[in-house]
Amino acid sequence: MPKSRRDRVVALTQTKKKDREWKGGLIENVREALEVYTSVYAFRCQNLRNNTFKDLKADLCETSRFFMGSNKVLQVALGKGPEDEQKEHLSQVSTHITGHCGLVFTNLTKDDLTVAMKKYQVSDFARTGSVAPETVVVEKGNVHGKHGGLMEHTLEPTLRKNGMPTKLNRGVIELLADHLVCKEGDCISPQGAILLRLFGHELATFKMDLLCGWPILAVCFFVFVLDFVSRIEPAWCSYLVCPPTTCRADSQALTVSFSPRSSQN
Protein backbone atom coordinates (compact mmCIF):
# COMPACT_ATOMS: atom_id res chain seq x y z
CA MET A 1 0.00 0.00 0.00
CA PRO A 2 1.49 3.40 -0.93
CA LYS A 3 2.55 5.73 1.86
CA SER A 4 0.03 8.45 2.57
CA ARG A 5 1.22 12.02 1.95
CA ARG A 6 -0.97 13.16 4.80
CA ASP A 7 1.04 11.11 7.28
CA ARG A 8 3.46 13.77 8.54
CA VAL A 9 5.27 14.27 11.82
CA VAL A 10 4.14 17.51 13.44
CA ALA A 11 6.21 18.97 16.27
CA LEU A 12 4.00 20.10 19.15
CA THR A 13 6.74 21.98 21.00
CA GLN A 14 6.54 25.75 21.14
CA THR A 15 10.27 26.21 21.70
CA LYS A 16 12.01 27.93 18.82
CA LYS A 17 15.45 26.83 17.71
CA LYS A 18 18.24 29.24 18.56
CA ASP A 19 19.13 30.65 15.19
CA ARG A 20 22.07 32.66 13.92
CA GLU A 21 20.44 35.92 15.00
CA TRP A 22 20.23 34.77 18.64
CA LYS A 23 23.85 33.61 18.63
CA GLY A 24 25.00 36.89 17.12
CA GLY A 25 23.11 38.81 19.80
CA LEU A 26 24.80 36.77 22.55
CA ILE A 27 28.24 37.47 21.08
CA GLU A 28 27.47 41.17 20.84
CA ASN A 29 26.22 41.36 24.43
CA VAL A 30 29.33 39.57 25.76
CA ARG A 31 31.65 41.93 23.92
CA GLU A 32 29.72 44.96 25.15
CA ALA A 33 30.10 43.72 28.74
CA LEU A 34 33.89 43.65 28.27
CA GLU A 35 33.79 47.44 27.99
CA VAL A 36 31.52 47.96 31.02
CA TYR A 37 32.84 45.67 33.77
CA THR A 38 36.30 45.39 35.31
CA SER A 39 36.61 41.58 35.51
CA VAL A 40 35.30 38.46 33.81
CA TYR A 41 35.12 35.02 35.43
CA ALA A 42 34.20 31.59 34.11
CA PHE A 43 32.11 29.54 36.51
CA ARG A 44 30.71 26.02 36.65
CA CYS A 45 27.18 25.15 37.85
CA GLN A 46 26.24 22.01 39.71
CA ASN A 47 22.60 20.98 40.06
CA LEU A 48 21.30 24.22 38.54
CA ARG A 49 18.02 25.48 40.00
CA ASN A 50 16.51 28.18 37.84
CA ASN A 51 14.61 30.08 40.54
CA THR A 52 17.65 30.29 42.83
CA PHE A 53 19.83 31.38 39.92
CA LYS A 54 17.32 34.12 39.08
CA ASP A 55 17.47 35.37 42.69
CA LEU A 56 21.27 35.49 42.49
CA LYS A 57 21.19 37.51 39.26
CA ALA A 58 18.62 39.90 40.69
CA ASP A 59 20.76 40.43 43.81
CA LEU A 60 23.88 41.24 41.74
CA CYS A 61 22.19 43.05 38.86
CA GLU A 62 23.82 46.40 39.74
CA THR A 63 27.38 45.07 39.80
CA SER A 64 27.41 41.90 37.66
CA ARG A 65 25.97 40.27 34.57
CA PHE A 66 25.73 36.54 33.91
CA PHE A 67 25.84 34.76 30.56
CA MET A 68 24.94 31.12 29.96
CA GLY A 69 24.34 29.52 26.59
CA SER A 70 26.25 27.58 24.00
CA ASN A 71 29.85 27.10 25.13
CA LYS A 72 31.11 27.46 21.57
CA VAL A 73 29.30 30.78 21.15
CA LEU A 74 30.80 32.10 24.39
CA GLN A 75 34.24 30.99 23.23
CA VAL A 76 33.79 32.84 19.94
CA ALA A 77 32.66 35.95 21.83
CA LEU A 78 35.87 36.06 23.88
CA GLY A 79 38.15 34.70 21.18
CA LYS A 80 39.43 31.18 20.72
CA GLY A 81 43.03 32.17 20.10
CA PRO A 82 45.49 35.06 20.24
CA GLU A 83 44.57 36.04 16.69
CA ASP A 84 40.87 36.77 17.43
CA GLU A 85 40.74 37.47 21.21
CA GLN A 86 39.00 40.69 22.23
CA LYS A 87 41.53 41.53 24.96
CA GLU A 88 45.11 40.48 25.51
CA HIS A 89 45.33 36.89 26.86
CA LEU A 90 41.52 36.75 27.12
CA SER A 91 41.41 33.64 24.92
CA GLN A 92 42.78 31.65 27.87
CA VAL A 93 39.39 32.01 29.56
CA SER A 94 37.77 30.28 26.56
CA THR A 95 39.75 27.11 27.17
CA HIS A 96 37.96 26.67 30.52
CA ILE A 97 34.42 27.03 29.10
CA THR A 98 33.56 23.34 28.93
CA GLY A 99 30.65 21.44 30.40
CA HIS A 100 27.92 23.22 32.34
CA CYS A 101 29.67 26.59 32.46
CA GLY A 102 28.98 30.27 32.04
CA LEU A 103 30.54 33.73 32.26
CA VAL A 104 30.03 36.47 34.80
CA PHE A 105 31.18 40.04 34.20
CA THR A 106 31.47 41.98 37.43
CA ASN A 107 32.88 44.98 39.22
CA LEU A 108 33.21 42.95 42.44
CA THR A 109 36.39 41.39 43.72
CA LYS A 110 36.84 37.64 43.58
CA ASP A 111 36.23 37.27 47.33
CA ASP A 112 33.02 39.34 47.27
CA LEU A 113 31.73 37.38 44.27
CA THR A 114 32.50 34.06 45.97
CA VAL A 115 30.65 35.14 49.13
CA ALA A 116 27.62 36.17 47.06
CA MET A 117 27.58 32.80 45.28
CA LYS A 118 27.86 30.82 48.51
CA LYS A 119 24.91 32.78 49.88
CA TYR A 120 22.68 31.11 47.29
CA GLN A 121 24.11 27.62 47.74
CA VAL A 122 21.00 25.58 48.60
CA SER A 123 20.08 21.92 48.97
CA ASP A 124 17.31 20.37 46.91
CA PHE A 125 15.94 16.99 45.88
CA ALA A 126 18.06 15.12 43.36
CA ARG A 127 16.71 14.64 39.87
CA THR A 128 16.74 11.66 37.55
CA GLY A 129 20.18 10.94 36.12
CA SER A 130 22.21 12.77 38.77
CA VAL A 131 24.89 10.87 40.66
CA ALA A 132 23.93 9.82 44.19
CA PRO A 133 26.38 11.23 46.78
CA GLU A 134 25.33 8.64 49.35
CA THR A 135 23.48 5.35 49.72
CA VAL A 136 19.86 5.48 50.89
CA VAL A 137 18.14 2.34 52.17
CA VAL A 138 14.63 2.08 53.61
CA GLU A 139 14.54 -0.57 56.31
CA LYS A 140 11.96 -3.32 56.68
CA GLY A 141 8.97 -2.59 58.87
CA ASN A 142 6.57 0.30 59.29
CA VAL A 143 7.29 3.07 56.81
CA HIS A 144 7.94 6.53 58.25
CA GLY A 145 7.68 9.75 56.27
CA LYS A 146 10.03 12.72 56.01
CA HIS A 147 8.62 14.28 59.18
CA GLY A 148 9.36 11.25 61.34
CA GLY A 149 5.80 10.01 61.76
CA LEU A 150 4.11 7.14 60.00
CA MET A 151 3.58 7.78 56.31
CA GLU A 152 0.02 8.36 55.13
CA HIS A 153 -1.72 5.19 54.01
CA THR A 154 -2.83 6.92 50.78
CA LEU A 155 0.80 6.87 49.54
CA GLU A 156 1.05 3.07 49.63
CA PRO A 157 0.10 2.62 45.94
CA THR A 158 2.74 5.22 44.99
CA LEU A 159 5.44 3.38 46.93
CA ARG A 160 4.45 0.05 45.42
CA LYS A 161 4.35 1.56 41.93
CA ASN A 162 7.94 2.76 42.35
CA GLY A 163 9.34 -0.63 43.31
CA MET A 164 8.90 -0.89 47.07
CA PRO A 165 7.40 -4.19 48.32
CA THR A 166 4.73 -2.76 50.61
CA LYS A 167 1.31 -3.67 51.97
CA LEU A 168 -1.30 -2.04 54.20
CA ASN A 169 -1.59 -3.53 57.68
CA ARG A 170 -4.54 -1.99 59.54
CA GLY A 171 -4.04 1.37 57.88
CA VAL A 172 -0.23 1.38 58.35
CA ILE A 173 2.18 0.98 55.44
CA GLU A 174 4.49 -1.98 56.05
CA LEU A 175 7.67 -2.65 54.06
CA LEU A 176 8.20 -6.40 53.55
CA ALA A 177 11.98 -6.19 52.94
CA ASP A 178 14.80 -3.65 52.97
CA HIS A 179 14.67 -1.51 49.84
CA LEU A 180 17.67 0.19 48.19
CA VAL A 181 16.57 3.61 46.89
CA CYS A 182 19.96 4.69 45.49
CA LYS A 183 23.59 3.65 45.77
CA GLU A 184 26.52 6.02 46.18
CA GLY A 185 28.19 6.73 42.83
CA ASP A 186 25.31 5.38 40.72
CA CYS A 187 22.84 7.41 38.69
CA ILE A 188 19.49 8.00 40.34
CA SER A 189 16.61 6.27 38.58
CA PRO A 190 13.21 7.92 37.97
CA GLN A 191 11.70 5.75 40.68
CA GLY A 192 14.54 6.61 43.04
CA ALA A 193 14.06 10.36 42.48
CA ILE A 194 10.36 10.05 43.43
CA LEU A 195 11.13 8.01 46.55
CA LEU A 196 13.85 10.41 47.69
CA ARG A 197 11.35 13.26 47.49
CA LEU A 198 8.72 11.29 49.43
CA PHE A 199 11.20 10.44 52.20
CA GLY A 200 12.69 13.95 52.32
CA HIS A 201 16.27 13.18 51.28
CA GLU A 202 17.79 16.30 49.68
CA LEU A 203 20.90 14.91 47.99
CA ALA A 204 21.51 17.69 45.44
CA THR A 205 23.21 21.00 46.18
CA PHE A 206 23.04 23.96 43.83
CA LYS A 207 26.46 25.58 43.81
CA MET A 208 28.61 27.70 41.54
CA ASP A 209 32.40 27.46 41.48
CA LEU A 210 34.75 29.94 39.83
CA LEU A 211 37.09 28.28 37.35
CA CYS A 212 39.23 31.18 36.18
CA GLY A 213 39.25 34.96 36.09
CA TRP A 214 40.59 37.79 33.99
CA PRO A 215 40.87 41.31 35.45
CA ILE A 216 40.35 43.40 32.33
CA LEU A 217 42.39 46.32 33.67
CA ALA A 218 45.39 44.11 34.49
CA VAL A 219 47.61 41.87 32.40
CA CYS A 220 47.26 38.60 34.29
CA PHE A 221 45.12 35.48 34.27
CA PHE A 222 43.93 33.48 37.28
CA VAL A 223 42.96 29.81 37.39
CA PHE A 224 41.06 28.57 40.45
CA VAL A 225 41.20 24.85 41.26
CA LEU A 226 39.33 24.20 44.52
CA ASP A 227 41.55 25.82 47.19
CA PHE A 228 44.51 26.17 44.83
CA VAL A 229 45.08 29.38 42.88
CA SER A 230 47.69 29.78 40.17
CA ARG A 231 48.50 32.99 38.38
CA ILE A 232 49.78 33.17 34.81
CA GLU A 233 51.94 36.22 34.24
CA PRO A 234 52.74 37.89 30.90
CA ALA A 235 55.26 36.41 28.51
CA TRP A 236 58.14 38.46 29.91
CA CYS A 237 57.84 36.85 33.36
CA SER A 238 58.46 33.36 34.65
CA TYR A 239 56.32 32.10 37.50
CA LEU A 240 56.68 29.56 40.28
CA VAL A 241 53.58 28.21 42.02
CA CYS A 242 53.59 26.31 45.29
CA PRO A 243 52.51 22.64 44.90
CA PRO A 244 48.86 21.86 45.66
CA THR A 245 49.84 19.82 48.73
CA THR A 246 50.78 23.07 50.51
CA CYS A 247 47.31 24.59 50.05
CA ARG A 248 45.71 25.98 53.19
CA ALA A 249 42.20 24.91 54.12
CA ASP A 250 40.94 28.51 54.45
CA SER A 251 40.61 28.90 50.63
CA GLN A 252 43.00 31.86 50.59
CA ALA A 253 45.17 32.48 47.57
CA LEU A 254 48.67 31.04 47.66
CA THR A 255 51.72 33.22 47.37
CA VAL A 256 53.09 33.35 43.85
CA SER A 257 56.64 34.47 43.20
CA PHE A 258 58.01 35.41 39.83
CA SER A 259 61.02 37.22 38.43
CA PRO A 260 61.56 38.96 35.07
CA ARG A 261 63.44 37.01 32.48
CA SER A 262 66.76 38.30 31.37
CA SER A 263 66.48 40.24 28.11
CA GLN A 264 67.98 38.63 25.07
CA ASN A 265 69.58 40.64 22.26
mmCIF file with all atom_site columns, C-alpha atoms in Angstrom, residues 80-198:
data_model
loop_
_atom_site.group_PDB
_atom_site.id
_atom_site.type_symbol
_atom_site.label_atom_id
_atom_site.label_alt_id
_atom_site.label_comp_id
_atom_site.label_asym_id
_atom_site.label_entity_id
_atom_site.label_seq_id
_atom_site.pdbx_PDB_ins_code
_atom_site.Cartn_x
_atom_site.Cartn_y
_atom_site.Cartn_z
_atom_site.occupancy
_atom_site.B_iso_or_equiv
_atom_site.pdbx_formal_charge
_atom_site.auth_seq_id
_atom_site.auth_comp_id
_atom_site.auth_asym_id
_atom_site.auth_atom_id
_atom_site.pdbx_PDB_model_num
ATOM 1   C CA . LYS A 1 80  ? 39.433 31.184 20.716 1.00 0.00 ? 80  LYS A CA 1
ATOM 2   C CA . GLY A 1 81  ? 43.034 32.167 20.096 1.00 0.00 ? 81  GLY A CA 1
ATOM 3   C CA . PRO A 1 82  ? 45.490 35.060 20.244 1.00 0.00 ? 82  PRO A CA 1
ATOM 4   C CA . GLU A 1 83  ? 44.572 36.045 16.695 1.00 0.00 ? 83  GLU A CA 1
ATOM 5   C CA . ASP A 1 84  ? 40.874 36.767 17.433 1.00 0.00 ? 84  ASP A CA 1
ATOM 6   C CA . GLU A 1 85  ? 40.742 37.470 21.208 1.00 0.00 ? 85  GLU A CA 1
ATOM 7   C CA . GLN A 1 86  ? 39.002 40.689 22.227 1.00 0.00 ? 86  GLN A CA 1
ATOM 8   C CA . LYS A 1 87  ? 41.526 41.532 24.960 1.00 0.00 ? 87  LYS A CA 1
ATOM 9   C CA . GLU A 1 88  ? 45.115 40.480 25.507 1.00 0.00 ? 88  GLU A CA 1
ATOM 10  C CA . HIS A 1 89  ? 45.330 36.894 26.857 1.00 0.00 ? 89  HIS A CA 1
ATOM 11  C CA . LEU A 1 90  ? 41.516 36.747 27.121 1.00 0.00 ? 90  LEU A CA 1
ATOM 12  C CA . SER A 1 91  ? 41.407 33.641 24.920 1.00 0.00 ? 91  SER A CA 1
ATOM 13  C CA . GLN A 1 92  ? 42.785 31.651 27.871 1.00 0.00 ? 92  GLN A CA 1
ATOM 14  C CA . VAL A 1 93  ? 39.391 32.014 29.558 1.00 0.00 ? 93  VAL A CA 1
ATOM 15  C CA . SER A 1 94  ? 37.767 30.282 26.559 1.00 0.00 ? 94  SER A CA 1
ATOM 16  C CA . THR A 1 95  ? 39.752 27.105 27.170 1.00 0.00 ? 95  THR A CA 1
ATOM 17  C CA . HIS A 1 96  ? 37.957 26.670 30.516 1.00 0.00 ? 96  HIS A CA 1
ATOM 18  C CA . ILE A 1 97  ? 34.422 27.030 29.102 1.00 0.00 ? 97  ILE A CA 1
ATOM 19  C CA . THR A 1 98  ? 33.562 23.336 28.926 1.00 0.00 ? 98  THR A CA 1
ATOM 20  C CA . GLY A 1 99  ? 30.653 21.437 30.396 1.00 0.00 ? 99  GLY A CA 1
ATOM 21  C CA . HIS A 1 100 ? 27.918 23.224 32.338 1.00 0.00 ? 100 HIS A CA 1
ATOM 22  C CA . CYS A 1 101 ? 29.672 26.593 32.458 1.00 0.00 ? 101 CYS A CA 1
ATOM 23  C CA . GLY A 1 102 ? 28.982 30.271 32.041 1.00 0.00 ? 102 GLY A CA 1
ATOM 24  C CA . LEU A 1 103 ? 30.536 33.730 32.259 1.00 0.00 ? 103 LEU A CA 1
ATOM 25  C CA . VAL A 1 104 ? 30.027 36.471 34.801 1.00 0.00 ? 104 VAL A CA 1
ATOM 26  C CA . PHE A 1 105 ? 31.178 40.039 34.197 1.00 0.00 ? 105 PHE A CA 1
ATOM 27  C CA . THR A 1 106 ? 31.469 41.981 37.429 1.00 0.00 ? 106 THR A CA 1
ATOM 28  C CA . ASN A 1 107 ? 32.883 44.981 39.225 1.00 0.00 ? 107 ASN A CA 1
ATOM 29  C CA . LEU A 1 108 ? 33.215 42.950 42.436 1.00 0.00 ? 108 LEU A CA 1
ATOM 30  C CA . THR A 1 109 ? 36.389 41.394 43.724 1.00 0.00 ? 109 THR A CA 1
ATOM 31  C CA . LYS A 1 110 ? 36.843 37.637 43.584 1.00 0.00 ? 110 LYS A CA 1
ATOM 32  C CA . ASP A 1 111 ? 36.233 37.273 47.333 1.00 0.00 ? 111 ASP A CA 1
ATOM 33  C CA . ASP A 1 112 ? 33.016 39.335 47.274 1.00 0.00 ? 112 ASP A CA 1
ATOM 34  C CA . LEU A 1 113 ? 31.730 37.384 44.274 1.00 0.00 ? 113 LEU A CA 1
ATOM 35  C CA . THR A 1 114 ? 32.502 34.064 45.967 1.00 0.00 ? 114 THR A CA 1
ATOM 36  C CA . VAL A 1 115 ? 30.654 35.140 49.127 1.00 0.00 ? 115 VAL A CA 1
ATOM 37  C CA . ALA A 1 116 ? 27.617 36.167 47.060 1.00 0.00 ? 116 ALA A CA 1
ATOM 38  C CA . MET A 1 117 ? 27.584 32.799 45.281 1.00 0.00 ? 117 MET A CA 1
ATOM 39  C CA . LYS A 1 118 ? 27.862 30.824 48.510 1.00 0.00 ? 118 LYS A CA 1
ATOM 40  C CA . LYS A 1 119 ? 24.914 32.783 49.879 1.00 0.00 ? 119 LYS A CA 1
ATOM 41  C CA . TYR A 1 120 ? 22.684 31.105 47.288 1.00 0.00 ? 120 TYR A CA 1
ATOM 42  C CA . GLN A 1 121 ? 24.109 27.618 47.740 1.00 0.00 ? 121 GLN A CA 1
ATOM 43  C CA . VAL A 1 122 ? 21.002 25.580 48.604 1.00 0.00 ? 122 VAL A CA 1
ATOM 44  C CA . SER A 1 123 ? 20.080 21.920 48.967 1.00 0.00 ? 123 SER A CA 1
ATOM 45  C CA . ASP A 1 124 ? 17.305 20.367 46.912 1.00 0.00 ? 124 ASP A CA 1
ATOM 46  C CA . PHE A 1 125 ? 15.938 16.990 45.882 1.00 0.00 ? 125 PHE A CA 1
ATOM 47  C CA . ALA A 1 126 ? 18.064 15.123 43.355 1.00 0.00 ? 126 ALA A CA 1
ATOM 48  C CA . ARG A 1 127 ? 16.709 14.639 39.868 1.00 0.00 ? 127 ARG A CA 1
ATOM 49  C CA . THR A 1 128 ? 16.736 11.664 37.551 1.00 0.00 ? 128 THR A CA 1
ATOM 50  C CA . GLY A 1 129 ? 20.184 10.935 36.122 1.00 0.00 ? 129 GLY A CA 1
ATOM 51  C CA . SER A 1 130 ? 22.205 12.767 38.766 1.00 0.00 ? 130 SER A CA 1
ATOM 52  C CA . VAL A 1 131 ? 24.895 10.867 40.662 1.00 0.00 ? 131 VAL A CA 1
ATOM 53  C CA . ALA A 1 132 ? 23.935 9.824  44.186 1.00 0.00 ? 132 ALA A CA 1
ATOM 54  C CA . PRO A 1 133 ? 26.378 11.234 46.780 1.00 0.00 ? 133 PRO A CA 1
ATOM 55  C CA . GLU A 1 134 ? 25.331 8.641  49.354 1.00 0.00 ? 134 GLU A CA 1
ATOM 56  C CA . THR A 1 135 ? 23.483 5.349  49.724 1.00 0.00 ? 135 THR A CA 1
ATOM 57  C CA . VAL A 1 136 ? 19.862 5.476  50.889 1.00 0.00 ? 136 VAL A CA 1
ATOM 58  C CA . VAL A 1 137 ? 18.143 2.337  52.168 1.00 0.00 ? 137 VAL A CA 1
ATOM 59  C CA . VAL A 1 138 ? 14.632 2.080  53.613 1.00 0.00 ? 138 VAL A CA 1
ATOM 60  C CA . GLU A 1 139 ? 14.540 -0.572 56.315 1.00 0.00 ? 139 GLU A CA 1
ATOM 61  C CA . LYS A 1 140 ? 11.962 -3.319 56.676 1.00 0.00 ? 140 LYS A CA 1
ATOM 62  C CA . GLY A 1 141 ? 8.970  -2.595 58.872 1.00 0.00 ? 141 GLY A CA 1
ATOM 63  C CA . ASN A 1 142 ? 6.567  0.296  59.294 1.00 0.00 ? 142 ASN A CA 1
ATOM 64  C CA . VAL A 1 143 ? 7.295  3.072  56.814 1.00 0.00 ? 143 VAL A CA 1
ATOM 65  C CA . HIS A 1 144 ? 7.939  6.532  58.246 1.00 0.00 ? 144 HIS A CA 1
ATOM 66  C CA . GLY A 1 145 ? 7.676  9.754  56.268 1.00 0.00 ? 145 GLY A CA 1
ATOM 67  C CA . LYS A 1 146 ? 10.033 12.718 56.009 1.00 0.00 ? 146 LYS A CA 1
ATOM 68  C CA . HIS A 1 147 ? 8.620  14.284 59.181 1.00 0.00 ? 147 HIS A CA 1
ATOM 69  C CA . GLY A 1 148 ? 9.356  11.253 61.336 1.00 0.00 ? 148 GLY A CA 1
ATOM 70  C CA . GLY A 1 149 ? 5.805  10.008 61.761 1.00 0.00 ? 149 GLY A CA 1
ATOM 71  C CA . LEU A 1 150 ? 4.113  7.144  60.003 1.00 0.00 ? 150 LEU A CA 1
ATOM 72  C CA . MET A 1 151 ? 3.580  7.779  56.307 1.00 0.00 ? 151 MET A CA 1
ATOM 73  C CA . GLU A 1 152 ? 0.019  8.364  55.134 1.00 0.00 ? 152 GLU A CA 1
ATOM 74  C CA . HIS A 1 153 ? -1.716 5.195  54.007 1.00 0.00 ? 153 HIS A CA 1
ATOM 75  C CA . THR A 1 154 ? -2.827 6.916  50.778 1.00 0.00 ? 154 THR A CA 1
ATOM 76  C CA . LEU A 1 155 ? 0.800  6.867  49.538 1.00 0.00 ? 155 LEU A CA 1
ATOM 77  C CA . GLU A 1 156 ? 1.054  3.074  49.631 1.00 0.00 ? 156 GLU A CA 1
ATOM 78  C CA . PRO A 1 157 ? 0.105  2.625  45.940 1.00 0.00 ? 157 PRO A CA 1
ATOM 79  C CA . THR A 1 158 ? 2.736  5.225  44.988 1.00 0.00 ? 158 THR A CA 1
ATOM 80  C CA . LEU A 1 159 ? 5.443  3.381  46.930 1.00 0.00 ? 159 LEU A CA 1
ATOM 81  C CA . ARG A 1 160 ? 4.450  0.045  45.418 1.00 0.00 ? 160 ARG A CA 1
ATOM 82  C CA . LYS A 1 161 ? 4.346  1.559  41.927 1.00 0.00 ? 161 LYS A CA 1
ATOM 83  C CA . ASN A 1 162 ? 7.943  2.755  42.351 1.00 0.00 ? 162 ASN A CA 1
ATOM 84  C CA . GLY A 1 163 ? 9.345  -0.630 43.308 1.00 0.00 ? 163 GLY A CA 1
ATOM 85  C CA . MET A 1 164 ? 8.904  -0.887 47.073 1.00 0.00 ? 164 MET A CA 1
ATOM 86  C CA . PRO A 1 165 ? 7.401  -4.194 48.321 1.00 0.00 ? 165 PRO A CA 1
ATOM 87  C CA . THR A 1 166 ? 4.733  -2.760 50.614 1.00 0.00 ? 166 THR A CA 1
ATOM 88  C CA . LYS A 1 167 ? 1.309  -3.671 51.973 1.00 0.00 ? 167 LYS A CA 1
ATOM 89  C CA . LEU A 1 168 ? -1.303 -2.040 54.198 1.00 0.00 ? 168 LEU A CA 1
ATOM 90  C CA . ASN A 1 169 ? -1.586 -3.528 57.676 1.00 0.00 ? 169 ASN A CA 1
ATOM 91  C CA . ARG A 1 170 ? -4.535 -1.987 59.537 1.00 0.00 ? 170 ARG A CA 1
ATOM 92  C CA . GLY A 1 171 ? -4.035 1.367  57.879 1.00 0.00 ? 171 GLY A CA 1
ATOM 93  C CA . VAL A 1 172 ? -0.227 1.377  58.354 1.00 0.00 ? 172 VAL A CA 1
ATOM 94  C CA . ILE A 1 173 ? 2.181  0.981  55.442 1.00 0.00 ? 173 ILE A CA 1
ATOM 95  C CA . GLU A 1 174 ? 4.493  -1.975 56.050 1.00 0.00 ? 174 GLU A CA 1
ATOM 96  C CA . LEU A 1 175 ? 7.670  -2.651 54.061 1.00 0.00 ? 175 LEU A CA 1
ATOM 97  C CA . LEU A 1 176 ? 8.196  -6.395 53.554 1.00 0.00 ? 176 LEU A CA 1
ATOM 98  C CA . ALA A 1 177 ? 11.980 -6.194 52.941 1.00 0.00 ? 177 ALA A CA 1
ATOM 99  C CA . ASP A 1 178 ? 14.796 -3.647 52.975 1.00 0.00 ? 178 ASP A CA 1
ATOM 100 C CA . HIS A 1 179 ? 14.670 -1.506 49.841 1.00 0.00 ? 179 HIS A CA 1
ATOM 101 C CA . LEU A 1 180 ? 17.665 0.191  48.190 1.00 0.00 ? 180 LEU A CA 1
ATOM 102 C CA . VAL A 1 181 ? 16.574 3.607  46.887 1.00 0.00 ? 181 VAL A CA 1
ATOM 103 C CA . CYS A 1 182 ? 19.958 4.690  45.492 1.00 0.00 ? 182 CYS A CA 1
ATOM 104 C CA . LYS A 1 183 ? 23.594 3.653  45.769 1.00 0.00 ? 183 LYS A CA 1
ATOM 105 C CA . GLU A 1 184 ? 26.515 6.019  46.176 1.00 0.00 ? 184 GLU A CA 1
ATOM 106 C CA . GLY A 1 185 ? 28.188 6.726  42.829 1.00 0.00 ? 185 GLY A CA 1
ATOM 107 C CA . ASP A 1 186 ? 25.308 5.377  40.720 1.00 0.00 ? 186 ASP A CA 1
ATOM 108 C CA . CYS A 1 187 ? 22.839 7.411  38.688 1.00 0.00 ? 187 CYS A CA 1
ATOM 109 C CA . ILE A 1 188 ? 19.486 7.996  40.344 1.00 0.00 ? 188 ILE A CA 1
ATOM 110 C CA . SER A 1 189 ? 16.607 6.274  38.582 1.00 0.00 ? 189 SER A CA 1
ATOM 111 C CA . PRO A 1 190 ? 13.211 7.919  37.965 1.00 0.00 ? 190 PRO A CA 1
ATOM 112 C CA . GLN A 1 191 ? 11.696 5.751  40.678 1.00 0.00 ? 191 GLN A CA 1
ATOM 113 C CA . GLY A 1 192 ? 14.536 6.610  43.044 1.00 0.00 ? 192 GLY A CA 1
ATOM 114 C CA . ALA A 1 193 ? 14.056 10.358 42.481 1.00 0.00 ? 193 ALA A CA 1
ATOM 115 C CA . ILE A 1 194 ? 10.361 10.053 43.426 1.00 0.00 ? 194 ILE A CA 1
ATOM 116 C CA . LEU A 1 195 ? 11.126 8.012  46.547 1.00 0.00 ? 195 LEU A CA 1
ATOM 117 C CA . LEU A 1 196 ? 13.847 10.412 47.692 1.00 0.00 ? 196 LEU A CA 1
ATOM 118 C CA . ARG A 1 197 ? 11.352 13.264 47.495 1.00 0.00 ? 197 ARG A CA 1
ATOM 119 C CA . LEU A 1 198 ? 8.720  11.289 49.426 1.00 0.00 ? 198 LEU A CA 1
#
